[in-house]
Tab-separated table of C-alpha atoms in Angstrom:
chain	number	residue	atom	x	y	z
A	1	UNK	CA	7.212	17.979	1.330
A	2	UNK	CA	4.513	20.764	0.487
A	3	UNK	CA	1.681	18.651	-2.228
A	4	UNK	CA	-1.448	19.810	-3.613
A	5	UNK	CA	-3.587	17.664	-4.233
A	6	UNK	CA	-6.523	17.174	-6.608
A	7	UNK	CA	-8.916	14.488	-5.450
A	8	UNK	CA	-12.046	13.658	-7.127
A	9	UNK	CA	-12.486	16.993	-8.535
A	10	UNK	CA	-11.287	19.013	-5.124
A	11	UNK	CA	-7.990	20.684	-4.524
A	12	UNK	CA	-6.209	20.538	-0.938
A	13	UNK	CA	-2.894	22.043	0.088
A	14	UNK	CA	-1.101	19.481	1.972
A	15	UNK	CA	2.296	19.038	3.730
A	16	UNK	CA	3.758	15.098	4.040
A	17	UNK	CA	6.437	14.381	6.032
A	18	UNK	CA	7.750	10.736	6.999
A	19	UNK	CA	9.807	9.360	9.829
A	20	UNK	CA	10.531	5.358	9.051
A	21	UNK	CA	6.918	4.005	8.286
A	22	UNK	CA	4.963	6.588	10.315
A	23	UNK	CA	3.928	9.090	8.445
A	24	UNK	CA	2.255	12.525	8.779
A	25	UNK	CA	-0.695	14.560	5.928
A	26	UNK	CA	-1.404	17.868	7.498
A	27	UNK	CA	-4.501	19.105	5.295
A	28	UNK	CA	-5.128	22.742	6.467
A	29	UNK	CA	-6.205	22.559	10.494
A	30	UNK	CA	-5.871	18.185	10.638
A	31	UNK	CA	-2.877	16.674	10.808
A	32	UNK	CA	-3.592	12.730	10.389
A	33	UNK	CA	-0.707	10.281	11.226
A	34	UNK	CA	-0.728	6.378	9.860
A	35	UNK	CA	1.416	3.719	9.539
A	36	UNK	CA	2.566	2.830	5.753
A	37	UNK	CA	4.548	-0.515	5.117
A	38	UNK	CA	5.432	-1.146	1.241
A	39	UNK	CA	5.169	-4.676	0.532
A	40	UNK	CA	6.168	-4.293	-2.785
A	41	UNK	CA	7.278	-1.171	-5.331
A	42	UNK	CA	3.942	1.208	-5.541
A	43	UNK	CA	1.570	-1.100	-3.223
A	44	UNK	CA	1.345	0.008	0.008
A	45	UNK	CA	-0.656	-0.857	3.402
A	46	UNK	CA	-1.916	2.156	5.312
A	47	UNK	CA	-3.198	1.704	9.222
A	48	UNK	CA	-5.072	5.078	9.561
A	49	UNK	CA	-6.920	5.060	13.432
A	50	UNK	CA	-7.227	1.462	14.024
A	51	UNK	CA	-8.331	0.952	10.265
A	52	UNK	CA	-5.886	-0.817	7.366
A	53	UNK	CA	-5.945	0.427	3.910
A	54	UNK	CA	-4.695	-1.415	0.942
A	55	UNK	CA	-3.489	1.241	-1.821
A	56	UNK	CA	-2.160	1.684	-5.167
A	57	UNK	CA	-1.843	4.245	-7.823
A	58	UNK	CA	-3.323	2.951	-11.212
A	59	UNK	CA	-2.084	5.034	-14.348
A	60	UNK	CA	-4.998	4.764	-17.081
A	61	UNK	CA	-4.624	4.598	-20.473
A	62	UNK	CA	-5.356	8.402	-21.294
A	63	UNK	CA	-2.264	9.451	-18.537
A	64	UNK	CA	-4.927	9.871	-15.544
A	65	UNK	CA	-3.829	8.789	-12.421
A	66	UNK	CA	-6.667	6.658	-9.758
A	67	UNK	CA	-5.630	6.059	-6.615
A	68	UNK	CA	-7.154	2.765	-5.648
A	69	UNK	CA	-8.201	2.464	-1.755
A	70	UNK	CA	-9.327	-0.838	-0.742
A	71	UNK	CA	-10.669	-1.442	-4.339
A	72	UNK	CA	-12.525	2.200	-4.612
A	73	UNK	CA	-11.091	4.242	-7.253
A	74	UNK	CA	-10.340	8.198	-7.121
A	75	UNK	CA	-8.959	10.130	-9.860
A	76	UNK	CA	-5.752	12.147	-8.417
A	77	UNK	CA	-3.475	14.156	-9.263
A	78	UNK	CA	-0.321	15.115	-6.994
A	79	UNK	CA	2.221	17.953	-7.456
A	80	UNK	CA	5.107	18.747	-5.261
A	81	UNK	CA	5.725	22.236	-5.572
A	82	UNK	CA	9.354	22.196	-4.994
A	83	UNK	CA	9.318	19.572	-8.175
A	84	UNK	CA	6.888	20.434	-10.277
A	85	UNK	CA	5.988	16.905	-10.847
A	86	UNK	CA	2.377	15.828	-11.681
A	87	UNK	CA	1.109	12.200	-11.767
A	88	UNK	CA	3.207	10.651	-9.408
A	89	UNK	CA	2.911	6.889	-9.165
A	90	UNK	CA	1.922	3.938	-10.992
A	91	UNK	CA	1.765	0.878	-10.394
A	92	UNK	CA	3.591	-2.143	-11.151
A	93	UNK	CA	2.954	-3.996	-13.869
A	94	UNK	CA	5.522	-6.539	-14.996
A	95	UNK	CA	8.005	-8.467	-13.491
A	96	UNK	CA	8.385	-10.212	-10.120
A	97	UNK	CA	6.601	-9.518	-7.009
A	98	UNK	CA	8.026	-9.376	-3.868
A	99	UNK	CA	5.305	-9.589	-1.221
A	100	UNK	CA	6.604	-8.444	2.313
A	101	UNK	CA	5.366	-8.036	5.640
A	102	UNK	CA	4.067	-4.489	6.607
A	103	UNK	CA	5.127	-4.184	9.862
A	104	UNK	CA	6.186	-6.613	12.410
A	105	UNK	CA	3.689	-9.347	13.239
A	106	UNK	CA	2.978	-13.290	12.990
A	107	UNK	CA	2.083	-15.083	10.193
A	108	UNK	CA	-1.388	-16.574	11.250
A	109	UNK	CA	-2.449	-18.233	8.165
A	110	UNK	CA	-1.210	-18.991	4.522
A	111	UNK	CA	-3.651	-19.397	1.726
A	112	UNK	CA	-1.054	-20.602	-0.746
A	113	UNK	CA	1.440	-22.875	-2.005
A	114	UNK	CA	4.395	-22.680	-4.366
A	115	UNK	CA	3.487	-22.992	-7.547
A	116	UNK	CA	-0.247	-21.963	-7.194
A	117	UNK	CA	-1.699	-19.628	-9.895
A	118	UNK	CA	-2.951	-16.318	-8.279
A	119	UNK	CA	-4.963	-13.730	-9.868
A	120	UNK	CA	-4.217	-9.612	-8.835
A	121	UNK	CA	-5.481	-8.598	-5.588
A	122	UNK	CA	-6.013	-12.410	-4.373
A	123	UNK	CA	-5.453	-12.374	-0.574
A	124	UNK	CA	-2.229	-15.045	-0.039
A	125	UNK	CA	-1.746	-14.701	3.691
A	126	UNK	CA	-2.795	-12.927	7.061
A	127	UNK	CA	0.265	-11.188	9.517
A	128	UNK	CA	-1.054	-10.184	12.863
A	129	UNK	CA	0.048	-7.335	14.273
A	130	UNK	CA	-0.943	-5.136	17.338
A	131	UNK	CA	-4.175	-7.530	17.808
A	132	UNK	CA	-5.363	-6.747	14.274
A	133	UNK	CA	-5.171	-9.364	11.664
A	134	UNK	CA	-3.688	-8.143	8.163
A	135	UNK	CA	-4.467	-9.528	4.857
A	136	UNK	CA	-1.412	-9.220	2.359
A	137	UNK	CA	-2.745	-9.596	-1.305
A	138	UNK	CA	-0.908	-10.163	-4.653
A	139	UNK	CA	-0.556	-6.632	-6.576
A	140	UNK	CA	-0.333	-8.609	-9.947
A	141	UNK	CA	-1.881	-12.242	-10.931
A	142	UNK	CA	1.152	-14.552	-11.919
A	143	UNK	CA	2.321	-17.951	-9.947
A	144	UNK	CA	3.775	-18.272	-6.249
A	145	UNK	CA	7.029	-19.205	-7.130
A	146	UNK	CA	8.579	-18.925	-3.302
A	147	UNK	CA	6.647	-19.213	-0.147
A	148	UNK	CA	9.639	-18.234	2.169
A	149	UNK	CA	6.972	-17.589	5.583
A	150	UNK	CA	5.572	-20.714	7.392
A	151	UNK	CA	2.091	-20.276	10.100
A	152	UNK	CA	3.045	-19.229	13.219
A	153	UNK	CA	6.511	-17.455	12.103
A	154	UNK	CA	7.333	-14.342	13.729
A	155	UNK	CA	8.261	-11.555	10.920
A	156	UNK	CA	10.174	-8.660	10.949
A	157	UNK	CA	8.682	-5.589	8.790
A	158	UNK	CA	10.441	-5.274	5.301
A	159	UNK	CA	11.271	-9.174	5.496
A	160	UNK	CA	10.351	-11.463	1.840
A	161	UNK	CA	7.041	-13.386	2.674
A	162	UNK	CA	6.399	-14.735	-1.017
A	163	UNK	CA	7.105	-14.045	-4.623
A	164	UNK	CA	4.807	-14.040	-7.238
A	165	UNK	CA	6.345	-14.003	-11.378
């Protein structure tokens, strides 16, 4: 998919392509490759060369878009060109969340319990994976209401670690 992006006041042509949860951002001469896993609708968890990324778009009140990296903000603004669409994204704001595991890995500590109030971007447990410890947080404050994961469980990528309402 062809993009252009405008990122903190700079444009870049860029081409994305995805194959499962690798994917590819060719930005003119560099191509850069990560890992995404989507632990819930528009939060995602990028490992970019040996480095994880916890991101989210954030639509303001005026209609700007920030893309949130690891708590920085950036103001963004993506169009596909085939589409024509501009301000892609947002982030979710009501309902249940559905916290699952990035990529394959083993649940190496939990930092919750059902029933515990948790506030938006509180870390609720760490997934090991490839010899790096992952911290999944909570893209919304609300109350564990499952806790489906126990320390030392082996999880499959995609699988339901906890819910938060």
């Amino acid at each position: 998919m062809k993009l252009t992006l405008d990122i903190a006041g700079q444009s870049h042509e860029a081409e994305f392509t995805r194959d499962g949860a690798q994917a590819k951002l060719a930005l003119g001469e560099q191509i850069h490759t990560a890992f995404i896993g989507q632990p819930e609708p528009g939060f995602y968890t990028v490992i970019l060369n040996d480095r994880v990324f916890r991101c989210y778009l954030d639509t303001l009140p005026n209609g700007q878009t920030e893309a949130v990296v690891n708590g920085r903000r950036f103001p963004v603004n993506v169009r596909d060109k085939k589409h024509r669409q501009a301000n892609v994204g947002g982030a979710a704001a009501g309902g249940k969340a559905v916290l699952v595991a990035p990529m394959p890995g083993k649940v190496v500590r939990i930092m919750c319990a059902v029933g515990d109030a948790v506030e938006a971007n509180q870390s609720l447990l760490v997934v090991e994976a490839m010899k790096m410890q992952n911290e999944v947080q909570t893209p919304k404050a609300g109350k564990v209401v499952e806790l489906k994961v126990a320390e030392g469980q082996t999880v499959n990528a995609g699988e339901t670690m906890i819910v938060v309402e």
